[in-house]
PDB file of C-alpha atoms in Angstrom:
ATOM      1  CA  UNK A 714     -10.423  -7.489  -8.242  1.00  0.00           C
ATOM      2  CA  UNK A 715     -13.939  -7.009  -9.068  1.00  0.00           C
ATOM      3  CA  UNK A 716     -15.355 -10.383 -10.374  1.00  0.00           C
ATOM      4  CA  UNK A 717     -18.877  -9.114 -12.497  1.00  0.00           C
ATOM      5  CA  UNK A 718     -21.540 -11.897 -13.417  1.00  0.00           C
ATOM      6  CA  UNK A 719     -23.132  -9.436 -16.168  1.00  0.00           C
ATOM      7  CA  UNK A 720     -22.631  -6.118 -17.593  1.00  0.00           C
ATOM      8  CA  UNK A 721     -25.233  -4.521 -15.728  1.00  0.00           C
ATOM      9  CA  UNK A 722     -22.444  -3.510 -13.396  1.00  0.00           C
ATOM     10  CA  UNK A 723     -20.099  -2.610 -15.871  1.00  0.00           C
ATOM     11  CA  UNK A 724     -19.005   1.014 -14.804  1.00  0.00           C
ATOM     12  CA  UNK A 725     -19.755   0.616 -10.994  1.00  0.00           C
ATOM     13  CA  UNK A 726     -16.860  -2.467 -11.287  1.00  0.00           C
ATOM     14  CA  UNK A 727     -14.929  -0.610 -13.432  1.00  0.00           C
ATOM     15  CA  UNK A 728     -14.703   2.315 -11.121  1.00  0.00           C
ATOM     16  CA  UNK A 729     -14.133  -0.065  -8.107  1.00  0.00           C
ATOM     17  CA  UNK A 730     -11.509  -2.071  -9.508  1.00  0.00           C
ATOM     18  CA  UNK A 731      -9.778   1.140  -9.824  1.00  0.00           C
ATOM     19  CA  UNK A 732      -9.775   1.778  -6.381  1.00  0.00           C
ATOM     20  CA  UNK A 733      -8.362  -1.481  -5.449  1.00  0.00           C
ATOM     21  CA  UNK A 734      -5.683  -1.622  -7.525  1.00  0.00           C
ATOM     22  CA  UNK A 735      -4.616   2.167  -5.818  1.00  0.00           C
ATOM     23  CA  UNK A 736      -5.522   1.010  -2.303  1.00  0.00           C
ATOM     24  CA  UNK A 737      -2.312  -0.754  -2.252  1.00  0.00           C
ATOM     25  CA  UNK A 738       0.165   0.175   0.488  1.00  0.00           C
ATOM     26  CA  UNK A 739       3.104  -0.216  -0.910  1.00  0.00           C
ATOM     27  CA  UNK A 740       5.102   2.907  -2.279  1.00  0.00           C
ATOM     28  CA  UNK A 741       5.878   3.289  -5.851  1.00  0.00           C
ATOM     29  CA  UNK A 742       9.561   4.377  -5.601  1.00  0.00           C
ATOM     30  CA  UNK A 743      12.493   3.274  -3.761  1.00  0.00           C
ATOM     31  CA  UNK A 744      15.188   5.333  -1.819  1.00  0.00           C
ATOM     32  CA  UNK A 745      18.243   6.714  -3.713  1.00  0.00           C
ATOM     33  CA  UNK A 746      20.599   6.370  -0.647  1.00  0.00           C
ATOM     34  CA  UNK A 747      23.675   4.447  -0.649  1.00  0.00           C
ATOM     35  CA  UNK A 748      23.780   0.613   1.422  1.00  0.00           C
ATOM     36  CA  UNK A 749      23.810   1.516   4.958  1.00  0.00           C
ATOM     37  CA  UNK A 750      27.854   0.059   6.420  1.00  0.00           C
ATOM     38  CA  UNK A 751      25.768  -1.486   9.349  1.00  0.00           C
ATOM     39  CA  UNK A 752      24.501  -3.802   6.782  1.00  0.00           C
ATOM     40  CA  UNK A 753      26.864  -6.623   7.781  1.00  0.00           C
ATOM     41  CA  UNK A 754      26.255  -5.908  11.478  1.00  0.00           C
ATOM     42  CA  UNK A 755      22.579  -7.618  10.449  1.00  0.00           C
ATOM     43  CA  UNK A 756      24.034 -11.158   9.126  1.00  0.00           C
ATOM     44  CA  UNK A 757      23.305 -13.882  11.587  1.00  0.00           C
ATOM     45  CA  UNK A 758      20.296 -14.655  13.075  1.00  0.00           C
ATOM     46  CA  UNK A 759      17.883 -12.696  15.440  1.00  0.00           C
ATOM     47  CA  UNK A 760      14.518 -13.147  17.913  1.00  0.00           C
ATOM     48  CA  UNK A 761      11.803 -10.924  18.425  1.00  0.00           C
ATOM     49  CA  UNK A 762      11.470 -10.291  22.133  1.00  0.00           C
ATOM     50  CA  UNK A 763       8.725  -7.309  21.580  1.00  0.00           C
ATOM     51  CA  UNK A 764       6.072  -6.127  19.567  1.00  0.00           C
ATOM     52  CA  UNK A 765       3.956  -8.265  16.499  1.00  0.00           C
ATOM     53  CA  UNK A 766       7.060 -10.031  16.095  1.00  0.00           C
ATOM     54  CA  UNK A 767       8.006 -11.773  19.360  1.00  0.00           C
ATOM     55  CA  UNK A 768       9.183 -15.060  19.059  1.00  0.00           C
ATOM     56  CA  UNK A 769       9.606 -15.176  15.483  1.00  0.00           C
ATOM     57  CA  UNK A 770      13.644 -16.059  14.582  1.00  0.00           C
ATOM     58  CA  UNK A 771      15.168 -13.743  11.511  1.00  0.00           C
ATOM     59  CA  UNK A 772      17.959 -14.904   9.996  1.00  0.00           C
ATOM     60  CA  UNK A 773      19.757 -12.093   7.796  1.00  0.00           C
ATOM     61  CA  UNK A 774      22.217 -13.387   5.220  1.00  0.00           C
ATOM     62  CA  UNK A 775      23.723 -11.845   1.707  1.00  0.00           C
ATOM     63  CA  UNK A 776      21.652 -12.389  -1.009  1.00  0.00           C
ATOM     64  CA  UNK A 777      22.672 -13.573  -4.167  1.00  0.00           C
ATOM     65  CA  UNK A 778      22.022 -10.652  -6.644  1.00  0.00           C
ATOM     66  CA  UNK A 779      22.173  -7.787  -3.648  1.00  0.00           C
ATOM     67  CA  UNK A 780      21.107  -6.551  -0.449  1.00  0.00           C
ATOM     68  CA  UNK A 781      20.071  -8.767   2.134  1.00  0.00           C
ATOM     69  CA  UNK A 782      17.734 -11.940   1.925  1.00  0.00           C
ATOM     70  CA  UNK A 783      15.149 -12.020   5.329  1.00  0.00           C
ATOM     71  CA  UNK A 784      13.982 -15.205   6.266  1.00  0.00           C
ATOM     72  CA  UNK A 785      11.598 -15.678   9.082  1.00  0.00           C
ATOM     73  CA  UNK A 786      10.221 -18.472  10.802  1.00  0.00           C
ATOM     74  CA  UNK A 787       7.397 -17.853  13.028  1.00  0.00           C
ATOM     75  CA  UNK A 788       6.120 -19.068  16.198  1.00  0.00           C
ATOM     76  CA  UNK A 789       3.067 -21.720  16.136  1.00  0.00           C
ATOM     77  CA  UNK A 790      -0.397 -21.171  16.983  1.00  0.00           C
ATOM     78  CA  UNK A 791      -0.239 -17.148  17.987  1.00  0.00           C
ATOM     79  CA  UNK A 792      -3.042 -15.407  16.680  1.00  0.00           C
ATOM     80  CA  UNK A 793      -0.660 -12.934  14.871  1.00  0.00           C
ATOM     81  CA  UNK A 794       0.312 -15.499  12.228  1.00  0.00           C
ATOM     82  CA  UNK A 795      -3.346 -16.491  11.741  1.00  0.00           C
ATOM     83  CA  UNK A 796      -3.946 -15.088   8.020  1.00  0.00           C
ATOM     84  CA  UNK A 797      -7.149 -16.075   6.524  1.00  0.00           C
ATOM     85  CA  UNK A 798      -7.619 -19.291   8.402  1.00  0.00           C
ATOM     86  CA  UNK A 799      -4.256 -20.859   7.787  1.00  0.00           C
ATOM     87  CA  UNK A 800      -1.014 -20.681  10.607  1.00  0.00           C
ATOM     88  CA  UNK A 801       1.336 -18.078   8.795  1.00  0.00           C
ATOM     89  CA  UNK A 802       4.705 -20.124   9.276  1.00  0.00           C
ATOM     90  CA  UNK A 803       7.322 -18.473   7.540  1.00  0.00           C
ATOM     91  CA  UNK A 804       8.358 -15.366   5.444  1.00  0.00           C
ATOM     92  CA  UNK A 805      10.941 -14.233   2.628  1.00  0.00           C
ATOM     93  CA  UNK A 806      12.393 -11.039   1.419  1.00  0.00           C
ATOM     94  CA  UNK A 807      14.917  -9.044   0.224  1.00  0.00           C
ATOM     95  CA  UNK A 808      16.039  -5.968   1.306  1.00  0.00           C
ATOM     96  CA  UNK A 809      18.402  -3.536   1.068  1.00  0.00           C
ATOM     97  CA  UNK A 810      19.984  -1.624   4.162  1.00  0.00           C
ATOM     98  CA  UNK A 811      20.293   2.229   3.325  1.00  0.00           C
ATOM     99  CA  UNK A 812      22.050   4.917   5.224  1.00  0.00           C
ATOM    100  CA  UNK A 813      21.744   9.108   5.518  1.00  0.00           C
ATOM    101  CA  UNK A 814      23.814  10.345   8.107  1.00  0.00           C
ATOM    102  CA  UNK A 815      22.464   8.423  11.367  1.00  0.00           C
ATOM    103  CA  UNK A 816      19.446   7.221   9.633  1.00  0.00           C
ATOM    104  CA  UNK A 817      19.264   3.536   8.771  1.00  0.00           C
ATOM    105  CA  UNK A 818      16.137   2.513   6.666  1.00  0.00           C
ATOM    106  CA  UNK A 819      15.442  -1.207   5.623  1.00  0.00           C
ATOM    107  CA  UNK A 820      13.757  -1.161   2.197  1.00  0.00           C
ATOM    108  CA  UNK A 821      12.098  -4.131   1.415  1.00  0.00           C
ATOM    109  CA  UNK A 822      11.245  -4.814  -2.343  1.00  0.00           C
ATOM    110  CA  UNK A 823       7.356  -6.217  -2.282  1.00  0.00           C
ATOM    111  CA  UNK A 824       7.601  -8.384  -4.938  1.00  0.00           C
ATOM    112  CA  UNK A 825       9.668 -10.605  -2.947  1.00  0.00           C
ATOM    113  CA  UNK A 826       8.168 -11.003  -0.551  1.00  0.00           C
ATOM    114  CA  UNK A 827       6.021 -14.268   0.304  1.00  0.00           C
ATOM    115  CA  UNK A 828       4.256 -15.724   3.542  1.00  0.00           C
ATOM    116  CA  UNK A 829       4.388 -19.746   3.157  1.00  0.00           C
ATOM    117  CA  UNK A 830       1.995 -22.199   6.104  1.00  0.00           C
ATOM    118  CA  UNK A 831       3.075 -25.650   8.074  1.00  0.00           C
ATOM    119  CA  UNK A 832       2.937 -27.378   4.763  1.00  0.00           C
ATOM    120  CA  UNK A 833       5.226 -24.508   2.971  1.00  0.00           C
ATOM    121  CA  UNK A 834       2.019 -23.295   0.757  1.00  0.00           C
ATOM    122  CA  UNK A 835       2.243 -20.295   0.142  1.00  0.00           C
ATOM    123  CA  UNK A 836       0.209 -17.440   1.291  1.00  0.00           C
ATOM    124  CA  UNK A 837       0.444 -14.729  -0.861  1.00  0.00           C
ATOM    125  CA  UNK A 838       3.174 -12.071  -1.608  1.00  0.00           C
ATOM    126  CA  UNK A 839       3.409  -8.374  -0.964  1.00  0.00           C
ATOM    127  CA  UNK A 840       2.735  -7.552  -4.763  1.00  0.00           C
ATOM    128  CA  UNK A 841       5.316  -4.594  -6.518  1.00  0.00           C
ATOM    129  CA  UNK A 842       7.045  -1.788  -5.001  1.00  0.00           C
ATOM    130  CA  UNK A 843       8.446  -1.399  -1.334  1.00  0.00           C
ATOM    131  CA  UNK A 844       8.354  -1.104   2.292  1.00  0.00           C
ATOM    132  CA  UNK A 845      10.193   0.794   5.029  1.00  0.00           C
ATOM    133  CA  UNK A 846      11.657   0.406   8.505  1.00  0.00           C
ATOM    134  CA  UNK A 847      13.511   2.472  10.378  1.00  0.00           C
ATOM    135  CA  UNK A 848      16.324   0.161  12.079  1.00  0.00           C
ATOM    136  CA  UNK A 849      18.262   1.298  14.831  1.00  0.00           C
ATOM    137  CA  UNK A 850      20.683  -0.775  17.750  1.00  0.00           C
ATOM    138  CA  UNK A 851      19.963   0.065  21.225  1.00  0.00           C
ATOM    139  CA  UNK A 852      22.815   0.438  23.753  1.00  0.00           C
ATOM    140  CA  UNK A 853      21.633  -3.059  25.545  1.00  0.00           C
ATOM    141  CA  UNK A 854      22.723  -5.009  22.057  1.00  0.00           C
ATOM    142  CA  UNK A 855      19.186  -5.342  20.636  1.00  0.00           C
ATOM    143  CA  UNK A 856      17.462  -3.480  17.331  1.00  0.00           C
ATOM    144  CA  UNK A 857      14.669  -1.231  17.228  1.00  0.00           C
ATOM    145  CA  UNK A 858      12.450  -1.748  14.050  1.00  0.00           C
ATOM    146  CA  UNK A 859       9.771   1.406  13.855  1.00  0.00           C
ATOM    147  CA  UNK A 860       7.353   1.099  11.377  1.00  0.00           C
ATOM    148  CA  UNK A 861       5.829   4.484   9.184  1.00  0.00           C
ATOM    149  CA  UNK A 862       3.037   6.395  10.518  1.00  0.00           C
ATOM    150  CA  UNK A 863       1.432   6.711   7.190  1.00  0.00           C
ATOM    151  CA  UNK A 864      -1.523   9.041   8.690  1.00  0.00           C
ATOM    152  CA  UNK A 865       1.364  11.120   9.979  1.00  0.00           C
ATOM    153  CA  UNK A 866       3.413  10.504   7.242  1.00  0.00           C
ATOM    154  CA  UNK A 867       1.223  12.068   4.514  1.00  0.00           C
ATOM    155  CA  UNK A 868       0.855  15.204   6.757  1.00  0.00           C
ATOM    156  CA  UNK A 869       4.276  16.123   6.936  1.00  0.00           C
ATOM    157  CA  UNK A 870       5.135  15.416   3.099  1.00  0.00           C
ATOM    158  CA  UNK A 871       2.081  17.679   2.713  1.00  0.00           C
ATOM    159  CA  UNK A 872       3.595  20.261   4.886  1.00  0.00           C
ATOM    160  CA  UNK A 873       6.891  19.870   3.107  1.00  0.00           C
ATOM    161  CA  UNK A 874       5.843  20.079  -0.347  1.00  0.00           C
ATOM    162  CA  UNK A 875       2.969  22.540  -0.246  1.00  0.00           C
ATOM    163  CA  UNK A 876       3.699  25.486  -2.565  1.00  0.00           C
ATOM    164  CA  UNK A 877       6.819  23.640  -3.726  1.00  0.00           C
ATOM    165  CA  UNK A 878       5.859  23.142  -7.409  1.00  0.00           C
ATOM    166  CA  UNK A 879       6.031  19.201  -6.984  1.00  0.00           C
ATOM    167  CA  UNK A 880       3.689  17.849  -9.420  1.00  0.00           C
ATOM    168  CA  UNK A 881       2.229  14.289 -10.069  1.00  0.00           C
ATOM    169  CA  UNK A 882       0.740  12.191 -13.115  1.00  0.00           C
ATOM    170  CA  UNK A 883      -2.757  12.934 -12.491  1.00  0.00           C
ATOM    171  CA  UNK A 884      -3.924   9.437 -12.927  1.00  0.00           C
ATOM    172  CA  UNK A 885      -2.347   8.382  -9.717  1.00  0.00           C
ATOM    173  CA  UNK A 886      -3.983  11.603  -7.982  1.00  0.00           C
ATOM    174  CA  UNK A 887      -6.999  10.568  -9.129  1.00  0.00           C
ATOM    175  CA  UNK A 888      -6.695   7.177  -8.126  1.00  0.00           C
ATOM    176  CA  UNK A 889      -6.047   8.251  -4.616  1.00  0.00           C
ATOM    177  CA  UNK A 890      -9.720   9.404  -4.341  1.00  0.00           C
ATOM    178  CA  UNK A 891     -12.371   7.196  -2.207  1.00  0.00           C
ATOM    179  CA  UNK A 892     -14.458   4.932  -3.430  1.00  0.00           C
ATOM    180  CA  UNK A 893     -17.655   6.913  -2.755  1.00  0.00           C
ATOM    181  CA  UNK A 894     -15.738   9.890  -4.577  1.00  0.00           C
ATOM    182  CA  UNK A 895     -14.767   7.723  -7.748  1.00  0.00           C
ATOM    183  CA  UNK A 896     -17.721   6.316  -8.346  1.00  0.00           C
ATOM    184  CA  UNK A 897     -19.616   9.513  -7.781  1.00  0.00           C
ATOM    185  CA  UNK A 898     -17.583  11.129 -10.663  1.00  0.00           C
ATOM    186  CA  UNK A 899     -17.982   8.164 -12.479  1.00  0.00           C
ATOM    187  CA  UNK A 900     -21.641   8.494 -12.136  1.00  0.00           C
ATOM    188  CA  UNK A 901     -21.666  12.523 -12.455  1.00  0.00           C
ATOM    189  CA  UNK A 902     -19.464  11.904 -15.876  1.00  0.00           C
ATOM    190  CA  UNK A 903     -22.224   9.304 -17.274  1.00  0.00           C
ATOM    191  CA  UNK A 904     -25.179  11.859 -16.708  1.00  0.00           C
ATOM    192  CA  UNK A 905     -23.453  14.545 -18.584  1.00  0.00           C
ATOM    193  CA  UNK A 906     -22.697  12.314 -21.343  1.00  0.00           C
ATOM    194  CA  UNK A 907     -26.074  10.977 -22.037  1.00  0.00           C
ATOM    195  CA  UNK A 908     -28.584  13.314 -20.915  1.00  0.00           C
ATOM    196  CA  UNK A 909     -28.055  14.730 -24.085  1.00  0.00           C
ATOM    197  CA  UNK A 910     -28.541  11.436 -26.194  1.00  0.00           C
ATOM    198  CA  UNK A 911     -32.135  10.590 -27.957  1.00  0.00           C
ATOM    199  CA  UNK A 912     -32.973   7.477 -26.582  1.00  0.00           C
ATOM    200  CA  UNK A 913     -32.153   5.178 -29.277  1.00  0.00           C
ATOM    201  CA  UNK A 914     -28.376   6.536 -29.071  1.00  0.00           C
ATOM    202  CA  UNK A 915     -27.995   6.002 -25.416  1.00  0.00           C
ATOM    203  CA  UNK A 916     -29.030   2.654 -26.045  1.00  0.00           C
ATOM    204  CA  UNK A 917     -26.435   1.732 -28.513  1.00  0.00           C
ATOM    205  CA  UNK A 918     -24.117   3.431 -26.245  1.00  0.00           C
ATOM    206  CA  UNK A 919     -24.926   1.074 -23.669  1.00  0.00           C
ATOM    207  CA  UNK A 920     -24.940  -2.017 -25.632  1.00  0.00           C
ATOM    208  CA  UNK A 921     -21.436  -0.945 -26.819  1.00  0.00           C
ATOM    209  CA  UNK A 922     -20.326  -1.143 -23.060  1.00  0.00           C
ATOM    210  CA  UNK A 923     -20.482  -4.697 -23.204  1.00  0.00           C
ATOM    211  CA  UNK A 924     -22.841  -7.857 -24.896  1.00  0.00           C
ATOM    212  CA  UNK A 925     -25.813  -7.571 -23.115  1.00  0.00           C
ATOM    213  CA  UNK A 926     -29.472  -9.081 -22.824  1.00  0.00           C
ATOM    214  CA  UNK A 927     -30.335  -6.448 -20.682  1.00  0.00           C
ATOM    215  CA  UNK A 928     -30.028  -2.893 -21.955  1.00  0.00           C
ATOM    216  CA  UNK A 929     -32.779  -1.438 -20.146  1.00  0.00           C
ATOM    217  CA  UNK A 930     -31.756  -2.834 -16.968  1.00  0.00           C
ATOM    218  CA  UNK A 931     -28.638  -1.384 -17.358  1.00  0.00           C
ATOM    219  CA  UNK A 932     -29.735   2.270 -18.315  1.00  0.00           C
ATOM    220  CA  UNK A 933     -31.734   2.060 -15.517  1.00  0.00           C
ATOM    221  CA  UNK A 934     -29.225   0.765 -12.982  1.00  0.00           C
ATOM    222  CA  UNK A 935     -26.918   3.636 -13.864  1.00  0.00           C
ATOM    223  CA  UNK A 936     -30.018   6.224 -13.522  1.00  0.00           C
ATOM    224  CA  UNK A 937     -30.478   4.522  -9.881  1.00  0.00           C
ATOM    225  CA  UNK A 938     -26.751   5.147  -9.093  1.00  0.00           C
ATOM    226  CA  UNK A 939     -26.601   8.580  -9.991  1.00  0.00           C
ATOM    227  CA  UNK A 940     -29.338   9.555  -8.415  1.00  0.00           C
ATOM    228  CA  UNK A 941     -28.033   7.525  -5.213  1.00  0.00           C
ATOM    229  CA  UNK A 942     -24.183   9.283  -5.485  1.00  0.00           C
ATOM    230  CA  UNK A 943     -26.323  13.017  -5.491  1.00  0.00           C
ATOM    231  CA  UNK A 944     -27.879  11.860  -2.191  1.00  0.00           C
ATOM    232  CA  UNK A 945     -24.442  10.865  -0.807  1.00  0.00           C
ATOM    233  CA  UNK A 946     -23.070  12.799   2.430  1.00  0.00           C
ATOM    234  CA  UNK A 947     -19.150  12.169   3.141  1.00  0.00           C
ATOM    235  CA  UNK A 948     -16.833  13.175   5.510  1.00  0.00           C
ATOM    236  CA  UNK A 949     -14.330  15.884   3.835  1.00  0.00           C
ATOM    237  CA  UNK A 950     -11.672  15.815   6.454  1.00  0.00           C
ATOM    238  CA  UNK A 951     -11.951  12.013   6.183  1.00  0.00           C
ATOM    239  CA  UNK A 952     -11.629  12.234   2.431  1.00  0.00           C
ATOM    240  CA  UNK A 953      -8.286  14.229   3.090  1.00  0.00           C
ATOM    241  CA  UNK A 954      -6.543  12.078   5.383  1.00  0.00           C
ATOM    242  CA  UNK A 955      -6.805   9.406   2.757  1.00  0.00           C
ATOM    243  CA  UNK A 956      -5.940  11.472   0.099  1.00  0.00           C
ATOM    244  CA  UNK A 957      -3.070  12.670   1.822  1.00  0.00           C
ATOM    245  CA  UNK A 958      -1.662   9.042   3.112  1.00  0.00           C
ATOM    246  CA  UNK A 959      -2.104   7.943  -0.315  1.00  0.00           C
ATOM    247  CA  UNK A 960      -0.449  10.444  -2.614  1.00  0.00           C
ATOM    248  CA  UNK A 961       2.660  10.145  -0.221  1.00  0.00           C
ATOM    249  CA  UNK A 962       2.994   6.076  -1.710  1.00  0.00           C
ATOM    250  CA  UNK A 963       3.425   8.175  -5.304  1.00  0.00           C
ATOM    251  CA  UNK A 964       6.194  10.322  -4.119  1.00  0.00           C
ATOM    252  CA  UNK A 965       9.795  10.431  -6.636  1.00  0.00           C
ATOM    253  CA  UNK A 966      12.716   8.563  -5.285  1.00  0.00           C
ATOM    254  CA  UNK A 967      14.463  12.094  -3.998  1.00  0.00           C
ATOM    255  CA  UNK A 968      10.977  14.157  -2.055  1.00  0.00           C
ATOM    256  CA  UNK A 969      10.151  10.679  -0.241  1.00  0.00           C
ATOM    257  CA  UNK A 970      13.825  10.657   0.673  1.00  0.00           C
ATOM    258  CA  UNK A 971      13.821  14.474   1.744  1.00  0.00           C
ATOM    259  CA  UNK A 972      10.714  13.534   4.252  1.00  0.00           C
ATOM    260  CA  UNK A 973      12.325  10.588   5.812  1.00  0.00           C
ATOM    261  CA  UNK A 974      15.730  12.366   6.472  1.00  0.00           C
ATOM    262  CA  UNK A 975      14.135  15.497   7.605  1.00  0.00           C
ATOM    263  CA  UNK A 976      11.519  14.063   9.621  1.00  0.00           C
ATOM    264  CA  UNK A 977      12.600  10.769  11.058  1.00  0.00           C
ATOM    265  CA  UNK A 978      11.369  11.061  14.278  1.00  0.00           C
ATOM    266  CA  UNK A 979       8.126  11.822  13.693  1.00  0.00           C
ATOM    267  CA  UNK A 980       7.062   9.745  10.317  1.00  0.00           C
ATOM    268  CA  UNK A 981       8.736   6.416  11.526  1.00  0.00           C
ATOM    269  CA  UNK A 982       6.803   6.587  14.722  1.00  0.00           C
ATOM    270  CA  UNK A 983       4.211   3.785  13.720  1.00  0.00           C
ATOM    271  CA  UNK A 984       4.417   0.110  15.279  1.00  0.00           C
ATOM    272  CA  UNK A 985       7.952  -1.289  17.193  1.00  0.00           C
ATOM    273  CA  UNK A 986       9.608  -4.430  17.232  1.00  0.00           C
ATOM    274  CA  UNK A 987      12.683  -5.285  19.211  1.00  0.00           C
ATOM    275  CA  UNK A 988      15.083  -8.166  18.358  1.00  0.00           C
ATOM    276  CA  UNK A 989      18.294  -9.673  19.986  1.00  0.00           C
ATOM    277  CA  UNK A 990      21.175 -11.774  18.767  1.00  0.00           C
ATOM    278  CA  UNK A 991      20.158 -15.559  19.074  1.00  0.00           C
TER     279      UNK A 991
END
């Protein structure tokens, strides 16, 4: 959220709240794959011996409406459960266990999860849509949890779907873009529209933005900003690896599916944790 204290910013925070709301990580859609049968083989509880998680205790039970229901109690004073200041000393979420063939893939629903401190305040949730993990038991009797390579990730579903007709509602495309690249088009879009106003037009144009004391400051600002966005070097390649690890989050039910089956190893490659049976 962009928080404004007069209209003189009006289209800068409009185009930057944009961005924000798409910079989300979460993906849109969930998995179409059936519950995995190793899903009971989770119930009961579990410590992390390796990775962010060690020393944290998961206890996996049946949740109430379905799935699984994750709760996780944290060890104290480790600077991984430092958030913002305050201890991070427990977590809840649901999840549901899905199977393909070998391939087991928690998928946690964001919107329930929620990070609570010492004195069970809460620290935020994950917001909407969900999360992956590859699970998988090692011979020894622990689990393996991989997390995505999402660099990685959006380079094989680009690979995969390039020339494949797959299309996308443009709006979340375009929300994909950088910052620098929004607001540039923002600013690109204004100068076409008003270079051909009179002046007392683009003025009433302004003032229709929003109530303002301030018109002229405002013209001007946005005169500044253009000028400021034609000046503006970026890094293209940069620009495409976001692009790319973005639009992937926006991928239907069935083509995220197709890239996680067909390209386990190399997508689910990101960070590991390893638990055993307490």
């Amino acid at each position: 959220m962009v928080h404004n204290g007069g209209s003189g910013q009006t289209l800068v925070a409009i185009g930057l709240c944009a961005v924000a709301v798409a910079g989300c990580g979460n993906f849109e859609n969930p998995l179409i794959w059936d519950e995995s049968p190793a899903a009971n083989d989770l119930l009961g509880s579990w410590r992390g011996i390796e990775g962010d998680e060690a020393g944290s205790v998961v206890v996996v039970s049946r949740a109430r409406e379905k799935g699984l229901r994750f709760h996780i109690t944290y060890p104290d004073g480790t600077p991984a459960t430092v958030k913002e200041g305050k201890y991070k000393h427990r977590a809840e979420f649901r999840a549901d266990l899905l199977g393909l063939g070998s391939l087991t893939v928690l998928q946690i629903e964001a919107s329930t999860y929620e990070e609570y401190d010492d004195d069970e305040k809460s620290l935020g949730s994950a917001g909407s849509g969900y999360l992956f993990r590859r699970l998988k038991p090692s011979p020894d009797g622990s689990l393996t949890v991989r997390r995505l390579d999402r660099p990685v990730l959006g380079q094989v579903a680009e690979s995969e779907f390039a020339g494949s007709g797959l299309h996308m509602d443009i709006d979340k495309v375009h929300g994909c873009l950088g910052a620098d690249l929004r607001t540039f088009a923002l600013s690109r879009a204004w100068k076409a529209f008003t270079e051909k106003l009179d002046a007392d037009l683009k003025v009433e144009v302004v003032a229709a933005l929003g109530e303002t004391d301030s018109t002229d400051d405002l013209v001007r600002e946005l005169g500044n900003l253009v000028d400021r966005f034609d000046q503006l070097d970026i890094d293209p390649y940069q620009e495409l690896a976001r692009l790319r690890t973005c639009v992937v989050r926006h991928l239907p039910s069935e083509s995220l599916g197709q890239v996680f089956s067909s390209h386990a190893d190399r997508v689910f490659a990101g960070g590991l944790d390893r638990y055993v049976r307490q």
